[in-house]
CSV table of C-alpha atoms and ligand atoms in Angstrom, one decimal:
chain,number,residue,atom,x,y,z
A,1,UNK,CA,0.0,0.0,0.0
A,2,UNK,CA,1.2,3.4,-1.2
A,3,UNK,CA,1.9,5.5,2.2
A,4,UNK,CA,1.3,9.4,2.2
A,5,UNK,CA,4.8,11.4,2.0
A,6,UNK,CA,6.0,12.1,5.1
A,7,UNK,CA,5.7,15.6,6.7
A,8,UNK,CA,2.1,15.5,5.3
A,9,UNK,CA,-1.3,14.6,7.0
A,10,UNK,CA,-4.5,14.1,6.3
A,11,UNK,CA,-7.7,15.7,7.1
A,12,UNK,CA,-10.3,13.0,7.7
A,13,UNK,CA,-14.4,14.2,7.6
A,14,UNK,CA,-14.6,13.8,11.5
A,15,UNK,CA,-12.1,16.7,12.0
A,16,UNK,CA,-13.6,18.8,9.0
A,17,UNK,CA,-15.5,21.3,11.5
A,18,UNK,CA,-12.7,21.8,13.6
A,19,UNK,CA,-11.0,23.2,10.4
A,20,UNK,CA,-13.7,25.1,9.3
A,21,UNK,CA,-14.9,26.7,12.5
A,22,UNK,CA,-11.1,27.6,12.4
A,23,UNK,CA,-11.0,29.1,9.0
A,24,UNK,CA,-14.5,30.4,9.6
A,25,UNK,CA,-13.3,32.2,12.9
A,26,UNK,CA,-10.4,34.1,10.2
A,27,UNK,CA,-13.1,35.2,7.5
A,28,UNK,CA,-14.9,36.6,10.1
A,29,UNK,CA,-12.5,38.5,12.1
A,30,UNK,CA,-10.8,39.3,8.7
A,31,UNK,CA,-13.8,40.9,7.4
A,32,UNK,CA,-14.5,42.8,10.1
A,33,UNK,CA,-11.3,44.6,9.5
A,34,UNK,CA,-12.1,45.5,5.7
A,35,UNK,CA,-9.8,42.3,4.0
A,36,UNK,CA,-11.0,40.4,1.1
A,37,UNK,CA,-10.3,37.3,0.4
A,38,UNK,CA,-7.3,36.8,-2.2
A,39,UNK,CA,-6.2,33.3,-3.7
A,40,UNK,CA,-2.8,33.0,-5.5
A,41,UNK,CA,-1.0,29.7,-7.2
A,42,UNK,CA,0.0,27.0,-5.5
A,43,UNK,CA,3.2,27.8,-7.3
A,44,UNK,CA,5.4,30.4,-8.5
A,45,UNK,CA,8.7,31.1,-10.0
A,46,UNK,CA,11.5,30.2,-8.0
A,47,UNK,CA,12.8,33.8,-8.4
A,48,UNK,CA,10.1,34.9,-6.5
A,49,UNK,CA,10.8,33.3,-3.1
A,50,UNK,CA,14.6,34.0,-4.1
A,51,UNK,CA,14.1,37.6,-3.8
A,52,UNK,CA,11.5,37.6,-1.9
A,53,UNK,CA,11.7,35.5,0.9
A,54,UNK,CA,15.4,36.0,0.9
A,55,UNK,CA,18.4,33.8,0.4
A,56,UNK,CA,19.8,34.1,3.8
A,57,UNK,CA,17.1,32.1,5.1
A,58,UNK,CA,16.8,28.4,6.1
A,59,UNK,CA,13.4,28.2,3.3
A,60,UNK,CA,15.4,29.5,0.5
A,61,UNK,CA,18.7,27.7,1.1
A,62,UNK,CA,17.3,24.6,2.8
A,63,UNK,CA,13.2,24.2,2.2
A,64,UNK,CA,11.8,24.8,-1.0
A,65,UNK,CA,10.1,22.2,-2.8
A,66,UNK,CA,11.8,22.9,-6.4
A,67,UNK,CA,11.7,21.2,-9.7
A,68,UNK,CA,12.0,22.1,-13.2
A,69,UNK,CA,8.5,21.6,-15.3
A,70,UNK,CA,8.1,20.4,-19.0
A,71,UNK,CA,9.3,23.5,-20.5
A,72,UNK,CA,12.2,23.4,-18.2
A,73,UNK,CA,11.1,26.3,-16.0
A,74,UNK,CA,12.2,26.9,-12.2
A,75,UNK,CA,9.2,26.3,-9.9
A,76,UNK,CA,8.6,26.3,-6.3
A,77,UNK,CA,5.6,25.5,-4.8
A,78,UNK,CA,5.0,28.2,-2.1
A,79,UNK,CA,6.8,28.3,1.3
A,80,UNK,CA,4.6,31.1,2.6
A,81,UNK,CA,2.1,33.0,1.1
A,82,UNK,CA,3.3,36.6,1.5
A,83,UNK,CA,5.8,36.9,-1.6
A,84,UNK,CA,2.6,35.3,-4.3
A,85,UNK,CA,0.4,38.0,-2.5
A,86,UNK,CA,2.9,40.6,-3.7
A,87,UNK,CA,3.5,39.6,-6.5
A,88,UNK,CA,0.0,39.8,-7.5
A,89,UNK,CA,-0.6,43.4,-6.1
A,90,UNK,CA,2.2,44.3,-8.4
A,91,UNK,CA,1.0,42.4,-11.7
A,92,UNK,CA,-2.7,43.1,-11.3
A,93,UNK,CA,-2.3,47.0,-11.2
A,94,UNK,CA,-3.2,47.7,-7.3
A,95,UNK,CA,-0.4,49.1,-6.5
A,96,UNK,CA,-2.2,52.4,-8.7
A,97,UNK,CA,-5.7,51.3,-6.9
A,98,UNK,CA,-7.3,52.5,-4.1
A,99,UNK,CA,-4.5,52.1,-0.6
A,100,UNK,CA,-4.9,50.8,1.4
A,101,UNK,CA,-5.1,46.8,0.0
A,102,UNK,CA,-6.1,44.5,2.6
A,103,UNK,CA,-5.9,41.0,1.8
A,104,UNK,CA,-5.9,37.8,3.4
A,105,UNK,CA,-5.8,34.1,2.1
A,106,UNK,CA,-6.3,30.1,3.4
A,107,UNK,CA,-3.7,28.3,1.9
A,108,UNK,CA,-1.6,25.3,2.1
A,109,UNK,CA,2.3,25.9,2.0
A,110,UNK,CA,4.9,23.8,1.1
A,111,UNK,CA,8.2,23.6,3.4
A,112,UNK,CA,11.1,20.9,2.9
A,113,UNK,CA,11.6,20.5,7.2
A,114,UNK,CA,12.5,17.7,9.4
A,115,UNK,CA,9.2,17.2,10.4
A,116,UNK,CA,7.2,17.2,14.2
A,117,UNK,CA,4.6,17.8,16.5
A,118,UNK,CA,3.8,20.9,15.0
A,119,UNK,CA,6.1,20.9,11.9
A,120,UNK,CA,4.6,20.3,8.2
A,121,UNK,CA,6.1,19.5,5.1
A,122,UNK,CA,3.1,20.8,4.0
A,123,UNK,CA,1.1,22.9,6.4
A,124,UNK,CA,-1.9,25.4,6.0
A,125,UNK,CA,-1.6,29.0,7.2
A,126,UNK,CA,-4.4,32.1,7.7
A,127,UNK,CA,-2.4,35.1,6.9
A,128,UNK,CA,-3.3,38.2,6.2
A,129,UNK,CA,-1.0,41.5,4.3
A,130,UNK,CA,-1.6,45.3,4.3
A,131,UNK,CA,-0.2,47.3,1.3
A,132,UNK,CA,0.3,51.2,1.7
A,133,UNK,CA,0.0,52.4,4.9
A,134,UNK,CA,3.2,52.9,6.7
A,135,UNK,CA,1.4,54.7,9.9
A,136,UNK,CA,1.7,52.6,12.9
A,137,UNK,CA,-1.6,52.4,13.3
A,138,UNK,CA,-1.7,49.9,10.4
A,139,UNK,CA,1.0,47.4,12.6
A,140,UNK,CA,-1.7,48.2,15.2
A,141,UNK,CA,-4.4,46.8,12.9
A,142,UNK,CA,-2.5,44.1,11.9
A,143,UNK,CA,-1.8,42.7,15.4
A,144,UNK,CA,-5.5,43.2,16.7
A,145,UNK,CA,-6.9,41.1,13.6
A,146,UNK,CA,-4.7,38.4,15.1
A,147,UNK,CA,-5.3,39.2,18.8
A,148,UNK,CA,-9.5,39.1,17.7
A,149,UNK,CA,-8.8,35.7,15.5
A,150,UNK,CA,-6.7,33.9,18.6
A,151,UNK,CA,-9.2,35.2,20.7
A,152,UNK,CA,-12.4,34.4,19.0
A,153,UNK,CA,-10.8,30.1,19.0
A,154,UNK,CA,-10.4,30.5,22.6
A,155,UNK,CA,-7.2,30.9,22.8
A,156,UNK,CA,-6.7,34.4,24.1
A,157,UNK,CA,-5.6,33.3,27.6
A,158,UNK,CA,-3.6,30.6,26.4
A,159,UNK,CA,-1.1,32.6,23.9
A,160,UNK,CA,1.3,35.7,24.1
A,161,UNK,CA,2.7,38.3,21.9
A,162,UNK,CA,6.2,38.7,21.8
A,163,UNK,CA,7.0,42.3,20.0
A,164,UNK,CA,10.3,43.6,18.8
A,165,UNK,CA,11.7,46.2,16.2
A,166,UNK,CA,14.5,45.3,14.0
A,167,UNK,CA,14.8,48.8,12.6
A,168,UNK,CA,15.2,49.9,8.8
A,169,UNK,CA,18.0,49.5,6.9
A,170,UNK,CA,19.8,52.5,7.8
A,171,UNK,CA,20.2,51.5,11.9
A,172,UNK,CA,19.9,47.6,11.3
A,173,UNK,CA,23.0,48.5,9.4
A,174,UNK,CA,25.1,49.6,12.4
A,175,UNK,CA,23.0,47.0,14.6
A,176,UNK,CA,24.2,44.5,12.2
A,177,UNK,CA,27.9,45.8,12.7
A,178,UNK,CA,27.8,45.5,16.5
A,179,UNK,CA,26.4,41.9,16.1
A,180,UNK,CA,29.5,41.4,14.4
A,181,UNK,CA,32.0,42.9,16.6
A,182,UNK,CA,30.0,40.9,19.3
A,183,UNK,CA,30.0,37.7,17.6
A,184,UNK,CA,34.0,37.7,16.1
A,185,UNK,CA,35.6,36.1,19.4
A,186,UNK,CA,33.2,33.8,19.1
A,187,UNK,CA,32.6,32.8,15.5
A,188,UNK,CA,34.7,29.8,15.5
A,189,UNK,CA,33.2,28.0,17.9
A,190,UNK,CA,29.6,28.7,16.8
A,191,UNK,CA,27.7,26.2,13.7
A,192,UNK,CA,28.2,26.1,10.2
A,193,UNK,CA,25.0,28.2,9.7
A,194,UNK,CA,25.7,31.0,12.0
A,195,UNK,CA,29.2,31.3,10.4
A,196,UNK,CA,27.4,32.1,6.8
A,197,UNK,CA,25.0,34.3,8.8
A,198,UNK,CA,28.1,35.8,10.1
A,199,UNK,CA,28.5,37.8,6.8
A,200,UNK,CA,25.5,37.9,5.3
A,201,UNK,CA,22.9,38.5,8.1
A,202,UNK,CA,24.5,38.6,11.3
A,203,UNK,CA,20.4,39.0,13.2
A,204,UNK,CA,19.4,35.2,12.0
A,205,UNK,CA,22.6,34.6,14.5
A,206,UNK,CA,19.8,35.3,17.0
A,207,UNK,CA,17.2,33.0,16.2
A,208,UNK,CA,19.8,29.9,15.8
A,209,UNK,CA,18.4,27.0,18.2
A,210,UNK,CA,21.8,25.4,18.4
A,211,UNK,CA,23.1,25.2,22.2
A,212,UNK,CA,26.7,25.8,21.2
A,213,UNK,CA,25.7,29.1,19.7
A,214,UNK,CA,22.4,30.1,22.1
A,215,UNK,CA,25.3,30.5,24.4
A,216,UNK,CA,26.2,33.4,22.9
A,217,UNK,CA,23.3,34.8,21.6
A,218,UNK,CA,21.9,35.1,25.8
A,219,UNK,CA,24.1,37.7,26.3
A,220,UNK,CA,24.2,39.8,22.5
A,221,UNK,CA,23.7,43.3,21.8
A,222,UNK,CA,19.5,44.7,21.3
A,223,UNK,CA,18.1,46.0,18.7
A,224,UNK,CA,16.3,48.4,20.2
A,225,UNK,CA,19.8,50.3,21.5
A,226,UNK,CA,20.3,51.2,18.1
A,227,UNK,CA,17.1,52.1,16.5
A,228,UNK,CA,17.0,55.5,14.6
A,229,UNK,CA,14.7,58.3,15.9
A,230,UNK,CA,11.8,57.4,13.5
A,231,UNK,CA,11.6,53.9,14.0
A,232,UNK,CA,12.1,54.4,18.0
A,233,UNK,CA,9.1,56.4,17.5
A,234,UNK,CA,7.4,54.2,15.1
A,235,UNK,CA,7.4,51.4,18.2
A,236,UNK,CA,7.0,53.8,20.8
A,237,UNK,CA,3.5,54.9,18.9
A,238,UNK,CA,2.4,51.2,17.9
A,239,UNK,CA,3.3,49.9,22.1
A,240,UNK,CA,0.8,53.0,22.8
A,241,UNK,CA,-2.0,52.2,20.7
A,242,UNK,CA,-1.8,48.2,21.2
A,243,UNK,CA,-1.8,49.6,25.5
A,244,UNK,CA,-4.8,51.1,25.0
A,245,UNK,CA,-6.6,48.8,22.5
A,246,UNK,CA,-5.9,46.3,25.5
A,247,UNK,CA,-3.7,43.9,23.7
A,248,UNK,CA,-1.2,42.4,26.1
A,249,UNK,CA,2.8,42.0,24.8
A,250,UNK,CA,6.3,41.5,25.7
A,251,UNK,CA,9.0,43.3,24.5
A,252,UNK,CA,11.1,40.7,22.9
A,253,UNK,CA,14.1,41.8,21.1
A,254,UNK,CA,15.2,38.3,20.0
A,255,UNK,CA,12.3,37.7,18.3
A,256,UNK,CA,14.0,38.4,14.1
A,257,UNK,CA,11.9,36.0,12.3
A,258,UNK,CA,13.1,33.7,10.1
A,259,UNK,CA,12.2,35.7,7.0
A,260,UNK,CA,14.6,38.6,5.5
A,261,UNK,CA,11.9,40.9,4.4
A,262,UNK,CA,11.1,42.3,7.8
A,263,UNK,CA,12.1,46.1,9.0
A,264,UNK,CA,10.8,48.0,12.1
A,265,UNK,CA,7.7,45.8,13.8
A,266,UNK,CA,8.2,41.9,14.0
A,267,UNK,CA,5.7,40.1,16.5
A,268,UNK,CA,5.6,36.0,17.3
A,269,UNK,CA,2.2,34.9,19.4
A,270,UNK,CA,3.6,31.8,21.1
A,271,UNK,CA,1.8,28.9,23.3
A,272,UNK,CA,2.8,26.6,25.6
A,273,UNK,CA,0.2,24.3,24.8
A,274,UNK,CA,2.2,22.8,22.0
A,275,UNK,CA,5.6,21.9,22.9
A,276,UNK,CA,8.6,23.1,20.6
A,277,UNK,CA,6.8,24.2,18.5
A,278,UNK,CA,5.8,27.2,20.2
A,279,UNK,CA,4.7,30.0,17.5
A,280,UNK,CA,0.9,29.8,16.4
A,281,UNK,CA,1.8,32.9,14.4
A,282,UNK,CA,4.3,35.8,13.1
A,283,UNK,CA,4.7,38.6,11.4
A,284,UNK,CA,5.6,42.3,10.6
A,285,UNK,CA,6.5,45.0,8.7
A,286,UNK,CA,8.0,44.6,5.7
A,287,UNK,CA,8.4,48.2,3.6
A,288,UNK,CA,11.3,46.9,1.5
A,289,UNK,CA,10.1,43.8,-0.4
A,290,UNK,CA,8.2,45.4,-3.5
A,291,UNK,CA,11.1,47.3,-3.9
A,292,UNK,CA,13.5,44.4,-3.7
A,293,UNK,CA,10.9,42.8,-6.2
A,294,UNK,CA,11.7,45.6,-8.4
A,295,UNK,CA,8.5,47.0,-8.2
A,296,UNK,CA,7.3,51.1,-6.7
A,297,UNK,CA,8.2,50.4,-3.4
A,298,UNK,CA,5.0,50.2,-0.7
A,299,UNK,CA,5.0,50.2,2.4
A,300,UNK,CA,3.2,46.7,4.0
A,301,UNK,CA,2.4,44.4,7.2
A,302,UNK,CA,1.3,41.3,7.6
A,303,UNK,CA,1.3,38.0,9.6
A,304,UNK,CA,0.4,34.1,8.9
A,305,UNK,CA,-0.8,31.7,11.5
A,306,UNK,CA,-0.3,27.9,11.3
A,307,UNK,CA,-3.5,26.2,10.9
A,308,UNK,CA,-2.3,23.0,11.8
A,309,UNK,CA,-0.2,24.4,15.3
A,310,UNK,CA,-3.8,25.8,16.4
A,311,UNK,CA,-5.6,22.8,16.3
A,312,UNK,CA,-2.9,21.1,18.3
A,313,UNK,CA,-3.1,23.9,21.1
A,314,UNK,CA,-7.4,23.6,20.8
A,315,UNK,CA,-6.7,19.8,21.7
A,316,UNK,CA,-5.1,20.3,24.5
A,317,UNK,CA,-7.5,22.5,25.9
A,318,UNK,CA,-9.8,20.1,24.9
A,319,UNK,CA,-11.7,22.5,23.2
A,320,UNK,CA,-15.7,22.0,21.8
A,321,UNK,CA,-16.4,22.4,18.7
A,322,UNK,CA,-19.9,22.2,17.3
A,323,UNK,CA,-20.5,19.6,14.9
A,324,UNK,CA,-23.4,19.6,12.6
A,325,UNK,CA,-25.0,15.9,12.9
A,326,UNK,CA,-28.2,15.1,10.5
A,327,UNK,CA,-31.5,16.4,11.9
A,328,UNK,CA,-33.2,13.5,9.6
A,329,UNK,CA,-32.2,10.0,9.3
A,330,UNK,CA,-34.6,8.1,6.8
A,331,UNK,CA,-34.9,3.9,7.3
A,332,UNK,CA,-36.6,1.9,4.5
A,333,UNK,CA,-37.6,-1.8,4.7
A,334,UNK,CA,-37.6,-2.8,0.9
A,335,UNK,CA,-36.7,-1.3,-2.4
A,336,UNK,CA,-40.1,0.5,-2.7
A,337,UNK,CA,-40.2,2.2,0.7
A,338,UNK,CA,-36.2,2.9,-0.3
A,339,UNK,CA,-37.2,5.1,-3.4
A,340,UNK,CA,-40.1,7.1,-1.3
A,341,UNK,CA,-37.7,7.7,1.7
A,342,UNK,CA,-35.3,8.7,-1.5
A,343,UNK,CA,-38.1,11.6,-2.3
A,344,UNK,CA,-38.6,12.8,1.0
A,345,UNK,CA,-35.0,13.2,1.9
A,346,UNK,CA,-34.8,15.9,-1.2
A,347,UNK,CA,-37.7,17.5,-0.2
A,348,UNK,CA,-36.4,18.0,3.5
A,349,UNK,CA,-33.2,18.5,2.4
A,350,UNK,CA,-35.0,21.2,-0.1
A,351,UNK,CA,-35.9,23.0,2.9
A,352,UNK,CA,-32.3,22.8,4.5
A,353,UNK,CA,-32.2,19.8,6.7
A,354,UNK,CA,-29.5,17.6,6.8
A,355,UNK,CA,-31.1,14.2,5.9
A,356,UNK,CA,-29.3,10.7,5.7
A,357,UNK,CA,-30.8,7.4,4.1
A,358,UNK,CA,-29.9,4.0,4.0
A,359,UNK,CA,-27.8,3.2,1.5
A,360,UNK,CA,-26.5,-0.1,2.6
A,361,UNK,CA,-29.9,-2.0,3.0
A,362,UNK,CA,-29.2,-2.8,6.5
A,363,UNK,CA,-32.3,-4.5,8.7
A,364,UNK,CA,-34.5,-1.9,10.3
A,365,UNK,CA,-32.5,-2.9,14.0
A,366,UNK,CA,-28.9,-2.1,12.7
A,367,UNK,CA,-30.3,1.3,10.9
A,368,UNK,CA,-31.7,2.6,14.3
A,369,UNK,CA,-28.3,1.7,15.6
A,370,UNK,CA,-26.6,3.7,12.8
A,371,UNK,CA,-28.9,6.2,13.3
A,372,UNK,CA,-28.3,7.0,17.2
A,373,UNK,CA,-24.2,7.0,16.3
A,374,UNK,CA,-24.9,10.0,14.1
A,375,UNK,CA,-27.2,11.5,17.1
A,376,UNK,CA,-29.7,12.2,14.2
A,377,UNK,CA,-32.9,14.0,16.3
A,378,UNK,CA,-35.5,12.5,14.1
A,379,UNK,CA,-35.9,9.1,12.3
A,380,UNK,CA,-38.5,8.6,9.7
A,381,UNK,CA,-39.4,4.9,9.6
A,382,UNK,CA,-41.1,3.9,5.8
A,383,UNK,CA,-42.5,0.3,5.2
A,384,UNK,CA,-45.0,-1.5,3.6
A,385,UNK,CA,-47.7,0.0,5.9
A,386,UNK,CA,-46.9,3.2,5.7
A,387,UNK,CA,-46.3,3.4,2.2
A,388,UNK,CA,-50.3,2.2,2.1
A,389,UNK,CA,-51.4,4.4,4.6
A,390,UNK,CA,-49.4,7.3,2.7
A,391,UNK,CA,-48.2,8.6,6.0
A,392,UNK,CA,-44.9,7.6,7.9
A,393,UNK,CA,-43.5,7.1,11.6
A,394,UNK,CA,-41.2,9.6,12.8
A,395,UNK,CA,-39.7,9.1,15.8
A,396,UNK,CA,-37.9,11.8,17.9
A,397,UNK,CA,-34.5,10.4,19.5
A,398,UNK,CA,-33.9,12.7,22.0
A,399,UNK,CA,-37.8,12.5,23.5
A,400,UNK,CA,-38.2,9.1,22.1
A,401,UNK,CA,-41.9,10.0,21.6
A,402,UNK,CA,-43.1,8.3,18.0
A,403,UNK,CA,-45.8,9.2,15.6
A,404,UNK,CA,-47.5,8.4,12.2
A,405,UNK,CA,-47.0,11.7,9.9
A,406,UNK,CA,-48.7,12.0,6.5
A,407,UNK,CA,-46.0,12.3,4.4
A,408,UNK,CA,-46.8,15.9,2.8
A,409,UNK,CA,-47.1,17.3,7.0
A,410,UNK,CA,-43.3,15.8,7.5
A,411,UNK,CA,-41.7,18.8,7.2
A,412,UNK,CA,-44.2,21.3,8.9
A,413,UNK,CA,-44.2,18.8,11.5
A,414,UNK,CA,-40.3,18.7,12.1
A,415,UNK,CA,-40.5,22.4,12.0
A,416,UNK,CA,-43.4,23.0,14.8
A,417,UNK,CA,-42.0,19.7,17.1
A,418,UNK,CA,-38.3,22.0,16.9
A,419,UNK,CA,-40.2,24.9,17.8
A,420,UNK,CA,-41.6,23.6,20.6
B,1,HAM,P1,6.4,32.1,9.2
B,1,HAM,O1,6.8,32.5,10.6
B,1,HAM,O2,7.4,31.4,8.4
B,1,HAM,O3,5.9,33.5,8.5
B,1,HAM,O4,5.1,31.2,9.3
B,1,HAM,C1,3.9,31.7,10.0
B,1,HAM,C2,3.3,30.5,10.8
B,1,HAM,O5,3.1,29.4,10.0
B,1,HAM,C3,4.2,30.1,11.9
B,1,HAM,O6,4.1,30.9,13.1
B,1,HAM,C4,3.7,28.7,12.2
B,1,HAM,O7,2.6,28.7,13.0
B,1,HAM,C5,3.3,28.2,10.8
B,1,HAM,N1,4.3,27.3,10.2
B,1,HAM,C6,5.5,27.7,9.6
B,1,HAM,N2,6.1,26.6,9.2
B,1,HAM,C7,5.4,25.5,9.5
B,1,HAM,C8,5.6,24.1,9.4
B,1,HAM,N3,6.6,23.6,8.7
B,1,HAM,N4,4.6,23.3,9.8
B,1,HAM,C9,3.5,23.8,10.5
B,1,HAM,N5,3.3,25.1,10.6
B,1,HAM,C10,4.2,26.0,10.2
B,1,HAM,C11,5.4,33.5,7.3
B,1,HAM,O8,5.1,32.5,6.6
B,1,HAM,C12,5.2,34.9,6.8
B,1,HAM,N6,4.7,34.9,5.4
B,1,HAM,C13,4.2,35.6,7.6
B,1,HAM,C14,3.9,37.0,7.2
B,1,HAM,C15,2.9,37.5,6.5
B,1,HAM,N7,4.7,38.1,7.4
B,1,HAM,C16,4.1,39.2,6.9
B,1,HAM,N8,3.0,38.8,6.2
């Protein structure tokens, strides 16, 4: 038997509303905020996530799920969804539209990781991006559509928001420098990775999780020593507004993210629900990437949260989550009470209940047992009798009270009895 690849699950029908109250919870919080829902491919030039992911990081150099296709063609499916979302402001003309864009997306995403609890080769994210607004009231926004999603799962005691700023280019420069002069005694002894970081992005030095070079990293230079005037302000102004929108955080200045398109604002909400991994979701600013996509640079924010993380942290709180079971199940005794039970299910499920029939021609005794494992509230009983009579037995589950229904009264009969 063919197994499914590893890193990858399955989502079986008897988890589907835990996923959908999940995605339903981020269209409706989404909404509320003004986004529209935006859907991008699957997959995209590798030069996209090159640039625009960055190719200091672990996805680019490490992750990426790429292949050359027929017409020999460099693919990727997508790591993250924040680069295809760019690129399609850029190609679609929005960037000349009305600002701000708000757009968020469901999507699956595509990572090449040693996979865990928690960790996906491919994993589903809710993320959400804001183009043209580089107030901080727009980082504000940002952060209290993911507050209002975490909180509306349940989760809002059980997660925490660890805020940093990395600064723009201009004083992550001189931050980077001081990570450097920081870092040289130690260089040698620190990994492979962190030695290529070294040069080329000495703040990923930060987020390493190897002990040998966490060492180090306790003790390293802030970030928030060095920001410049306007992005100490820029912080200063979005701490202020999150204080008074009631949104609890901790300053966190190793929080870098493991993306290079970040400046100023980078937040993490983290659980300890979960075990390792910790992060249910991330995000920031990110002002430079259409530029370094060669396109009219734009100021932007967004954040992704990992689907697949928050259901792991709703288990262990052993959350509810309402399932919708058939109000209706229909038993039939022989092909011809079969075919009318067939009719009435259409015309019940006409009027929008959920109806089940038998399909497997089971005896009457095994469908009332079927029937209670789905906790359907009514079964409609149709034999020989009935068929005759032109009226049916419908018996309420829960009340277990029983009786014969002409078959054209079913349905104002299921709706007065639900009423009551
Ligand atoms: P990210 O931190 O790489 O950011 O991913 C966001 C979230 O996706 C993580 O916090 C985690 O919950 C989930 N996640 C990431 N990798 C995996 C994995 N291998 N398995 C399961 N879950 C995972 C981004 O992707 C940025 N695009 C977020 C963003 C949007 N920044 C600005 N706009």
């Amino acid at each position: 038997m063919i197994r499914i690849p590893k890193g990858c699950k399955d989502m079986l029908p008897a988890e589907a509303h835990i996923w959908q109250a999940i995605e339903d919870e981020a269209r409706t919080a989404a909404e509320l905020y003004g986004f529209k829902e935006i859907r991008t491919p699957v997959f995209e030039h590798t030069e996209l996530f090159l640039r625009g992911v960055g190719d200091t990081t672990d996805i680019v150099n490490k992750e990426m799920y790429t292949f050359l296709d027929k017409g020999g063609r460099s693919i990727t499916l997508r790591p993250e969804g924040t680069a295809g979302v760019a690129r399609a402001f850029v190609e679609n003309g929005l960037q000349g539209g009305t600002l701000p864009f708000k757009a968020y997306y469901l999507i699956s995403a595509f990572r090449y990781e040693r996979p865990q609890a928690g960790r996906l080769r491919e994993f589903h994210q809710f993320g959400a991006e804001l183009y043209g607004a580089a107030s901080p009231s727009a980082d504000a926004e940002a952060i209290l559509l993911a507050a209002r999603f975490l909180n509306g799962l349940g989760l809002g005691d059980d997660v925490t928001l660890h805020l940093n700023s990395i600064g723009c280019k201009q004083c992550r420069a001189r931050y980077s420098e001081a990570l450097r002069d920081y870092f040289r005694p130690h260089i040698g002894e620190m990994c492979e990775d962190c030695r290529a970081r070294f040069e080329k992005n000495p703040l990923r030095i930060l987020d390493c999780k190897n002990d040998a070079c966490r060492k180090y990293t306790a003790d390293a230079p802030s970030m928030l020593d060095y920001l410049c005037d306007d992005c100490r302000a820029h912080f200063e102004t979005l701490k202020e507004l999150l204080t008074a929108a009631g949104v609890k955080f901790v300053v966190d200045p190793r929080i870098v993210r493991g993306l290079d398109y970040y400046s100023r604002t980078v937040f993490e909400f983290t659980t300890d629900l979960i075990g390792a991994q910790s992060t249910v979701l991330g995000g920031g600013r990110y002002d430079g990437l259409l530029e370094q996509m060669d396109a009219k640079p734009t100021p932007a924010v967004g954040f992704a949260a990992g689907i697949e993380r928050l259901i792991l942290a709703l288990q262990a709180l052993d959350a509810p989550f309402a399932d919708r079971v058939p109000d209706i199940y229909i038993a039939g005794m022989d092909a011809q009470s079969r075919r009318r039970g067939l009719l009435l299910a259409e015309e019940l499920r006409g009027r929008g209940y959920v109806v089940v029939c038998d399909l497997m021609e089971r005896s009457l005794k095994a469908q009332f047992k079927y029937a209670d494992k789905l906790y359907a509230s009514f079964v409609i009983t149709i034999g020989e009798s009935e068929l005759e009579e032109g009226a049916a037995e419908v018996r309420n589950m829960f009340g277990s009270t029983s009786e014969r229904v002409k078959f054209e009264d079913i349905a104002q009969y299921i709706k007065n009895y639900r009423r009551n």
